[in-house]
Amino acid sequence: MCQTKLHEFLQGLPKCEHHLHLEGCMTPQLIFQLAERNGVKLPDPETNPAYESIETLTRRYGHFTSLDDFLSFYFQGMSVLLHESDFTDLAFAYFKKAHEDGVHHAEVFFDPQVHQQRGIAYETIVSGFVAGCKKAEQELGLSTRLIMCFVRHLPVDSAQKLYEEALAYNHFENGTLHGLGWSSSEVGPPKDMYREQYASASAKGIPLTAHAGEEGDPTYISTALELGAQRIDHGIRLVEDPELMERIVHEEILLTVCPLSNVRLRCVSALDEVPIRKFLDAGVKFSINSDDPAYFGGYILDNYCAVQEAFQLSFREWRAIAENSVSGSWVSEERKKELLGRIDEHVRKYEVEA
Ligand code: ADE
Ligand code: ZN
């Protein structure tokens, strides 16, 4: 348990998670277990000693040198997922942990192109994750949303093919998928590589988000907005452009910030460099999220606690963060009202005691 006096308050605070890669929940234990069960060969420890054992792999996760260094392990880790039930079990294990951490609503990412590249069918991936979401809704009372991500290290053609496949299944219209995002390598590929796909999706009213301003400078954020992104995933480098920051405040664009991820991927050198205080002071709306919890040493509550240890926020500030997380969620007004009511009830208990 963390050292903050607010631990119990933070645990019970009703949360929304908006930045969670389901494939980022592959723990070293699960990777080794599924590799064995599914007969998937992991890298030879002779050439990559990290794959010697669960312990060596876990230790290696503590020493990522950059986003791309992490991504090589992340893509390797997801290679052991073969069957629909593997995807379901992975998703449900995340939702169970999130529920324990006080998450009431979760919007989760997945990367179909990477699975398709190794021969897994779109239907297997989507049906598996959808079943995990349904189980979480029924058994845990969570509301869930699936957001499909394009990955920037693969050619645009493969994203276009995936997009067409999702449209052919009517998956955005029938509620199977709730939005589109982009992720993977930031600096390198063209900033606007999904211009066509985002223009098409915007015209169809599909909610859009984008990883930007994690390693890349603020022009990655402004390009994402130009292409129609309604939320920005990470966005920490926004602080380098005060004018863009004003626009984000004015347009009430939510940033989905991932503090422990930023430290592990060396986007900042310590947690107190994540611009939480600057965002609060400027009125930038943000939520706090875990990104790839199996790789970055913590789930959502660990991220909340790490922020509290670094910034000593007040009940009132936490209330604002929780409320902004609700208002930036892609759910009905009715569900938002319900979640806001739960936050109010929780915070009141503590304000009376304080
Ligand atoms: N995919 C999984 N985690 C990611 C991150 N932190 N940034 C970009 N792409 C990702
Ligand atoms: Zn991410």
Short mmCIF file of C-alpha atoms and ligand atoms in Angstrom, two decimals:
data_model
loop_
_atom_site.label_atom_id
_atom_site.label_comp_id
_atom_site.label_asym_id
_atom_site.label_seq_id
_atom_site.Cartn_x
_atom_site.Cartn_y
_atom_site.Cartn_z
CA MET A 1 0.00 0.00 0.00
CA CYS A 2 1.22 3.51 -0.69
CA GLN A 3 2.24 5.91 2.06
CA THR A 4 -0.29 8.64 1.31
CA LYS A 5 -2.82 9.55 3.99
CA LEU A 6 -5.41 9.67 1.25
CA HIS A 7 -4.98 6.03 0.18
CA GLU A 8 -8.41 4.90 1.36
CA PHE A 9 -10.05 7.99 -0.13
CA LEU A 10 -8.29 7.43 -3.47
CA GLN A 11 -9.15 3.74 -3.53
CA GLY A 12 -12.86 4.42 -3.06
CA LEU A 13 -12.99 7.44 -5.35
CA PRO A 14 -15.11 6.41 -8.38
CA LYS A 15 -12.74 6.44 -11.36
CA CYS A 16 -12.89 6.33 -15.14
CA GLU A 17 -9.96 4.88 -17.04
CA HIS A 18 -9.48 6.14 -20.61
CA HIS A 19 -5.95 5.08 -21.48
CA LEU A 20 -5.35 1.38 -21.08
CA HIS A 21 -3.96 -0.97 -23.71
CA LEU A 22 -5.42 -4.43 -23.11
CA GLU A 23 -2.22 -5.93 -24.53
CA GLY A 24 -0.36 -3.84 -21.96
CA CYS A 25 -1.84 -6.13 -19.28
CA MET A 26 0.33 -9.12 -20.34
CA THR A 27 2.34 -9.81 -17.20
CA PRO A 28 5.59 -11.82 -17.54
CA GLN A 29 3.79 -14.68 -15.71
CA LEU A 30 0.99 -14.69 -18.27
CA ILE A 31 3.44 -14.43 -21.20
CA PHE A 32 5.37 -17.52 -20.04
CA GLN A 33 2.17 -19.40 -19.16
CA LEU A 34 0.44 -18.75 -22.52
CA ALA A 35 3.66 -19.40 -24.49
CA GLU A 36 3.78 -22.85 -22.91
CA ARG A 37 0.04 -23.54 -23.29
CA ASN A 38 -0.18 -22.27 -26.89
CA GLY A 39 3.16 -23.65 -28.06
CA VAL A 40 4.51 -20.20 -28.96
CA LYS A 41 8.29 -19.86 -28.93
CA LEU A 42 9.62 -16.88 -26.99
CA PRO A 43 12.97 -15.31 -28.02
CA ASP A 44 16.03 -17.45 -27.33
CA PRO A 45 17.57 -16.34 -24.00
CA GLU A 46 21.00 -16.89 -25.62
CA THR A 47 20.36 -13.84 -27.82
CA ASN A 48 17.89 -12.03 -25.55
CA PRO A 49 18.69 -12.81 -21.88
CA ALA A 50 15.55 -10.96 -20.71
CA TYR A 51 13.57 -14.07 -21.72
CA GLU A 52 15.54 -16.38 -19.40
CA SER A 53 12.73 -16.39 -16.81
CA ILE A 54 9.73 -14.49 -15.41
CA GLU A 55 12.12 -12.77 -12.99
CA THR A 56 14.61 -11.61 -15.65
CA LEU A 57 11.81 -10.32 -17.86
CA THR A 58 10.23 -8.47 -14.91
CA ARG A 59 13.63 -6.94 -14.11
CA ARG A 60 14.12 -5.83 -17.73
CA TYR A 61 10.79 -3.94 -17.59
CA GLY A 62 12.38 -1.68 -15.00
CA HIS A 63 14.97 -0.45 -17.55
CA PHE A 64 13.18 0.70 -20.69
CA THR A 65 15.24 3.33 -22.48
CA SER A 66 12.49 4.81 -24.69
CA LEU A 67 9.01 4.25 -26.10
CA ASP A 68 10.38 2.12 -28.96
CA ASP A 69 12.48 0.01 -26.58
CA PHE A 70 9.30 -0.73 -24.57
CA LEU A 71 7.27 -1.39 -27.74
CA SER A 72 9.61 -4.20 -28.82
CA PHE A 73 8.75 -6.07 -25.55
CA TYR A 74 5.08 -5.13 -25.81
CA PHE A 75 4.76 -6.61 -29.33
CA GLN A 76 6.69 -9.71 -28.30
CA GLY A 77 4.47 -10.14 -25.22
CA MET A 78 1.23 -10.08 -27.17
CA SER A 79 2.49 -12.78 -29.59
CA VAL A 80 1.35 -15.55 -27.22
CA LEU A 81 -2.35 -14.61 -27.65
CA LEU A 82 -3.88 -17.06 -30.11
CA HIS A 83 -7.42 -18.05 -29.19
CA GLU A 84 -10.57 -16.03 -28.61
CA SER A 85 -10.53 -17.15 -24.95
CA ASP A 86 -6.97 -15.77 -24.51
CA PHE A 87 -8.26 -12.31 -25.45
CA THR A 88 -11.33 -12.69 -23.20
CA ASP A 89 -9.32 -13.83 -20.19
CA LEU A 90 -6.79 -11.02 -20.64
CA ALA A 91 -9.52 -8.38 -20.79
CA PHE A 92 -11.47 -9.77 -17.84
CA ALA A 93 -8.35 -10.02 -15.66
CA TYR A 94 -7.76 -6.30 -16.30
CA PHE A 95 -11.38 -5.34 -15.54
CA LYS A 96 -11.29 -7.34 -12.29
CA LYS A 97 -8.19 -5.48 -11.11
CA ALA A 98 -9.60 -2.14 -12.28
CA HIS A 99 -12.82 -2.84 -10.36
CA GLU A 100 -10.78 -3.50 -7.19
CA ASP A 101 -9.04 -0.16 -7.80
CA GLY A 102 -12.36 1.72 -7.88
CA VAL A 103 -12.86 1.98 -11.65
CA HIS A 104 -16.54 2.31 -12.59
CA HIS A 105 -16.08 3.04 -16.29
CA ALA A 106 -13.24 1.85 -18.56
CA GLU A 107 -12.45 2.76 -22.15
CA VAL A 108 -9.78 0.37 -23.40
CA PHE A 109 -7.49 0.24 -26.44
CA PHE A 110 -6.43 -2.72 -28.53
CA ASP A 111 -4.09 -3.09 -31.53
CA PRO A 112 -5.60 -5.48 -34.12
CA GLN A 113 -3.00 -4.84 -36.84
CA VAL A 114 -0.23 -6.37 -34.74
CA HIS A 115 -2.26 -9.56 -34.17
CA GLN A 116 -3.39 -9.70 -37.80
CA GLN A 117 0.23 -9.46 -38.92
CA ARG A 118 0.90 -12.82 -37.22
CA GLY A 119 -2.20 -14.46 -38.67
CA ILE A 120 -4.91 -13.90 -36.07
CA ALA A 121 -8.30 -13.08 -37.58
CA TYR A 122 -10.06 -9.78 -36.82
CA GLU A 123 -13.16 -11.70 -35.59
CA THR A 124 -11.11 -13.73 -33.09
CA ILE A 125 -9.56 -10.59 -31.58
CA VAL A 126 -12.75 -8.52 -31.46
CA SER A 127 -15.06 -11.35 -30.31
CA GLY A 128 -12.56 -12.25 -27.58
CA PHE A 129 -12.27 -8.72 -26.22
CA VAL A 130 -16.02 -8.05 -26.55
CA ALA A 131 -16.73 -11.16 -24.46
CA GLY A 132 -14.33 -9.84 -21.78
CA CYS A 133 -16.14 -6.48 -21.77
CA LYS A 134 -19.60 -8.12 -21.54
CA LYS A 135 -18.47 -10.30 -18.64
CA ALA A 136 -17.14 -7.21 -16.81
CA GLU A 137 -20.43 -5.37 -17.36
CA GLN A 138 -22.49 -8.33 -16.12
CA GLU A 139 -20.36 -9.57 -13.25
CA LEU A 140 -18.70 -6.36 -12.01
CA GLY A 141 -21.20 -3.66 -13.01
CA LEU A 142 -18.58 -1.70 -14.97
CA SER A 143 -19.43 0.22 -18.11
CA THR A 144 -16.88 -0.43 -20.85
CA ARG A 145 -15.91 0.93 -24.26
CA LEU A 146 -13.58 -0.65 -26.85
CA ILE A 147 -11.37 1.73 -28.83
CA MET A 148 -9.53 0.31 -31.84
CA CYS A 149 -6.02 1.71 -32.37
CA PHE A 150 -4.06 2.09 -35.58
CA VAL A 151 -0.35 1.48 -34.98
CA ARG A 152 2.07 4.01 -36.43
CA HIS A 153 4.97 1.60 -37.02
CA LEU A 154 3.01 -0.32 -39.70
CA PRO A 155 2.07 0.98 -43.18
CA VAL A 156 -1.06 3.11 -43.57
CA ASP A 157 -2.44 0.47 -45.97
CA SER A 158 -2.78 -2.04 -43.16
CA ALA A 159 -4.70 0.53 -41.05
CA GLN A 160 -6.97 1.27 -43.99
CA LYS A 161 -7.64 -2.45 -44.45
CA LEU A 162 -8.47 -2.82 -40.76
CA TYR A 163 -10.74 0.23 -40.85
CA GLU A 164 -12.62 -1.20 -43.84
CA GLU A 165 -12.99 -4.52 -42.05
CA ALA A 166 -14.51 -2.84 -38.99
CA LEU A 167 -16.88 -0.85 -41.23
CA ALA A 168 -17.88 -3.99 -43.16
CA TYR A 169 -18.91 -5.59 -39.84
CA ASN A 170 -20.83 -2.39 -38.94
CA HIS A 171 -18.87 -2.44 -35.71
CA PHE A 172 -18.96 1.33 -35.13
CA GLU A 173 -22.70 1.53 -35.80
CA ASN A 174 -23.76 -1.48 -33.76
CA GLY A 175 -21.82 -0.47 -30.64
CA THR A 176 -19.15 -3.19 -30.81
CA LEU A 177 -16.46 -0.53 -31.21
CA HIS A 178 -16.84 2.94 -29.74
CA GLY A 179 -13.97 4.88 -31.19
CA LEU A 180 -10.69 5.00 -33.01
CA GLY A 181 -7.25 5.89 -31.75
CA TRP A 182 -3.66 5.76 -32.87
CA SER A 183 -0.63 4.61 -30.90
CA SER A 184 2.87 3.02 -31.16
CA SER A 185 6.02 4.91 -32.28
CA GLU A 186 5.47 8.64 -32.12
CA VAL A 187 8.57 10.36 -33.51
CA GLY A 188 9.48 9.14 -36.99
CA PRO A 189 6.39 8.28 -39.04
CA PRO A 190 4.49 11.25 -40.58
CA LYS A 191 2.46 13.13 -37.97
CA ASP A 192 -0.64 13.13 -40.16
CA MET A 193 -0.38 9.57 -41.52
CA TYR A 194 -4.06 8.83 -40.76
CA ARG A 195 -5.43 11.99 -42.37
CA GLU A 196 -7.71 10.05 -44.75
CA GLN A 197 -8.95 7.53 -42.20
CA TYR A 198 -9.65 10.23 -39.58
CA ALA A 199 -11.48 12.41 -42.14
CA SER A 200 -13.69 9.46 -43.07
CA ALA A 201 -14.31 8.50 -39.43
CA SER A 202 -15.05 12.14 -38.47
CA ALA A 203 -17.67 12.33 -41.22
CA LYS A 204 -19.30 9.20 -39.78
CA GLY A 205 -19.33 10.67 -36.25
CA ILE A 206 -16.92 8.05 -34.85
CA PRO A 207 -15.24 9.36 -31.66
CA LEU A 208 -11.51 9.91 -32.22
CA THR A 209 -8.50 10.07 -29.96
CA ALA A 210 -4.74 9.96 -30.59
CA HIS A 211 -1.46 9.35 -28.76
CA ALA A 212 0.42 12.65 -29.08
CA GLY A 213 2.84 14.75 -27.08
CA GLU A 214 4.27 11.74 -25.22
CA GLU A 215 7.80 11.79 -26.74
CA GLY A 216 6.88 14.14 -29.59
CA ASP A 217 6.72 17.93 -29.41
CA PRO A 218 3.42 19.89 -29.27
CA THR A 219 3.03 19.91 -33.08
CA TYR A 220 2.09 16.22 -32.77
CA ILE A 221 -0.80 17.37 -30.57
CA SER A 222 -1.91 20.17 -32.89
CA THR A 223 -1.78 17.78 -35.88
CA ALA A 224 -3.94 15.26 -34.02
CA LEU A 225 -6.49 18.01 -33.29
CA GLU A 226 -6.40 19.16 -36.90
CA LEU A 227 -7.23 15.59 -37.97
CA GLY A 228 -10.26 15.52 -35.65
CA ALA A 229 -9.03 13.99 -32.38
CA GLN A 230 -11.40 14.88 -29.55
CA ARG A 231 -9.08 13.63 -26.83
CA ILE A 232 -5.29 13.47 -26.57
CA ASP A 233 -3.57 10.44 -25.07
CA HIS A 234 -0.59 11.53 -22.90
CA GLY A 235 -0.19 15.12 -24.14
CA ILE A 236 2.36 16.00 -21.45
CA ARG A 237 4.49 18.09 -23.83
CA LEU A 238 1.52 20.47 -24.22
CA VAL A 239 3.13 22.63 -21.51
CA GLU A 240 5.77 23.67 -24.07
CA ASP A 241 3.15 25.56 -26.12
CA PRO A 242 1.11 28.00 -23.97
CA GLU A 243 -1.09 29.06 -26.90
CA LEU A 244 -2.05 25.47 -27.71
CA MET A 245 -2.63 24.91 -24.01
CA GLU A 246 -5.12 27.80 -23.98
CA ARG A 247 -6.94 26.26 -26.92
CA ILE A 248 -7.13 22.88 -25.16
CA VAL A 249 -8.55 24.56 -22.05
CA HIS A 250 -11.04 26.59 -24.09
CA GLU A 251 -12.22 23.56 -26.10
CA GLU A 252 -12.28 21.35 -22.97
CA ILE A 253 -10.22 18.64 -24.62
CA LEU A 254 -9.39 15.86 -22.19
CA LEU A 255 -5.79 14.63 -21.88
CA THR A 256 -5.44 11.02 -20.76
CA VAL A 257 -2.27 11.29 -18.67
CA CYS A 258 -0.27 8.19 -17.59
CA PRO A 259 2.24 9.21 -14.89
CA LEU A 260 4.01 5.90 -14.16
CA SER A 261 4.30 5.22 -17.89
CA ASN A 262 5.97 8.61 -18.42
CA VAL A 263 8.57 7.79 -15.77
CA ARG A 264 9.24 4.23 -17.02
CA LEU A 265 9.60 5.40 -20.64
CA ARG A 266 11.85 8.29 -19.58
CA CYS A 267 9.56 10.98 -20.97
CA VAL A 268 10.20 12.62 -17.57
CA SER A 269 13.00 11.89 -15.12
CA ALA A 270 10.76 11.77 -12.04
CA LEU A 271 7.06 11.72 -11.29
CA ASP A 272 6.99 15.31 -10.05
CA GLU A 273 7.97 16.38 -13.59
CA VAL A 274 4.65 15.13 -14.99
CA PRO A 275 2.83 18.48 -15.42
CA ILE A 276 -0.06 17.70 -13.05
CA ARG A 277 0.26 20.96 -11.10
CA LYS A 278 0.69 23.00 -14.29
CA PHE A 279 -2.41 21.41 -15.85
CA LEU A 280 -4.47 21.99 -12.69
CA ASP A 281 -3.39 25.62 -12.46
CA ALA A 282 -4.07 26.27 -16.16
CA GLY A 283 -7.48 24.52 -16.12
CA VAL A 284 -6.44 21.72 -18.51
CA LYS A 285 -8.81 18.79 -18.04
CA PHE A 286 -7.13 15.42 -17.65
CA SER A 287 -7.68 11.90 -16.36
CA ILE A 288 -5.06 9.68 -14.70
CA ASN A 289 -4.49 6.27 -16.25
CA SER A 290 -2.23 3.24 -16.27
CA ASP A 291 -1.41 2.81 -20.01
CA ASP A 292 0.34 -0.62 -19.86
CA PRO A 293 0.14 -1.63 -16.19
CA ALA A 294 1.93 -4.98 -16.56
CA TYR A 295 4.97 -3.18 -17.97
CA PHE A 296 5.05 0.03 -15.95
CA GLY A 297 4.76 -1.19 -12.37
CA GLY A 298 1.23 -0.20 -11.51
CA TYR A 299 -2.48 -0.13 -12.21
CA ILE A 300 -4.70 2.94 -11.96
CA LEU A 301 -4.74 3.25 -8.15
CA ASP A 302 -0.92 3.06 -8.11
CA ASN A 303 -0.93 5.99 -10.54
CA TYR A 304 -3.37 7.98 -8.37
CA CYS A 305 -1.24 7.29 -5.28
CA ALA A 306 2.02 8.19 -7.05
CA VAL A 307 0.47 11.52 -8.10
CA GLN A 308 -0.67 12.14 -4.53
CA GLU A 309 2.79 11.39 -3.15
CA ALA A 310 4.37 13.80 -5.63
CA PHE A 311 1.82 16.64 -5.57
CA GLN A 312 -0.14 16.43 -2.27
CA LEU A 313 -3.46 17.33 -3.88
CA SER A 314 -6.53 18.35 -1.87
CA PHE A 315 -9.90 16.57 -1.72
CA ARG A 316 -11.25 19.37 -3.88
CA GLU A 317 -8.58 18.84 -6.55
CA TRP A 318 -9.19 15.08 -6.61
CA ARG A 319 -12.89 15.72 -6.91
CA ALA A 320 -12.24 17.93 -9.96
CA ILE A 321 -10.00 15.26 -11.55
CA ALA A 322 -12.64 12.57 -10.98
CA GLU A 323 -15.44 14.81 -12.33
CA ASN A 324 -13.43 15.80 -15.41
CA SER A 325 -12.77 12.10 -16.05
CA VAL A 326 -16.51 11.56 -16.13
CA SER A 327 -17.28 14.53 -18.35
CA GLY A 328 -14.59 13.50 -20.85
CA SER A 329 -15.91 9.92 -21.07
CA TRP A 330 -17.66 8.59 -24.15
CA VAL A 331 -20.85 7.55 -22.32
CA SER A 332 -24.48 8.71 -22.19
CA GLU A 333 -25.50 11.77 -20.20
CA GLU A 334 -27.50 9.44 -17.97
CA ARG A 335 -24.42 7.35 -17.12
CA LYS A 336 -22.39 10.53 -16.52
CA LYS A 337 -25.02 11.75 -14.04
CA GLU A 338 -24.91 8.43 -12.24
CA LEU A 339 -21.10 8.50 -12.00
CA LEU A 340 -21.06 12.13 -10.84
CA GLY A 341 -23.58 11.21 -8.12
CA ARG A 342 -21.29 8.43 -6.89
CA ILE A 343 -18.31 10.83 -6.75
CA ASP A 344 -20.37 13.36 -4.81
CA GLU A 345 -21.46 10.71 -2.31
CA HIS A 346 -17.88 9.49 -1.83
CA VAL A 347 -16.25 12.92 -1.44
CA ARG A 348 -18.92 14.14 0.99
CA LYS A 349 -18.07 11.32 3.40
CA TYR A 350 -14.47 12.53 3.57
CA GLU A 351 -15.26 16.24 3.64
CA VAL A 352 -17.44 15.67 6.70
CA GLU A 353 -14.60 13.77 8.38
CA ALA A 354 -11.93 16.30 7.39
N1 ADE B 1 1.16 1.38 -27.12
C1 ADE B 1 1.12 0.87 -25.88
N2 ADE B 1 1.58 1.77 -25.00
C2 ADE B 1 1.92 2.88 -25.69
C3 ADE B 1 2.46 4.14 -25.35
N3 ADE B 1 2.75 4.48 -24.09
N4 ADE B 1 2.69 5.02 -26.34
C4 ADE B 1 2.43 4.71 -27.61
N5 ADE B 1 1.92 3.53 -27.98
C5 ADE B 1 1.66 2.62 -27.03
ZN ZN B 2 -0.86 4.40 -24.55
#
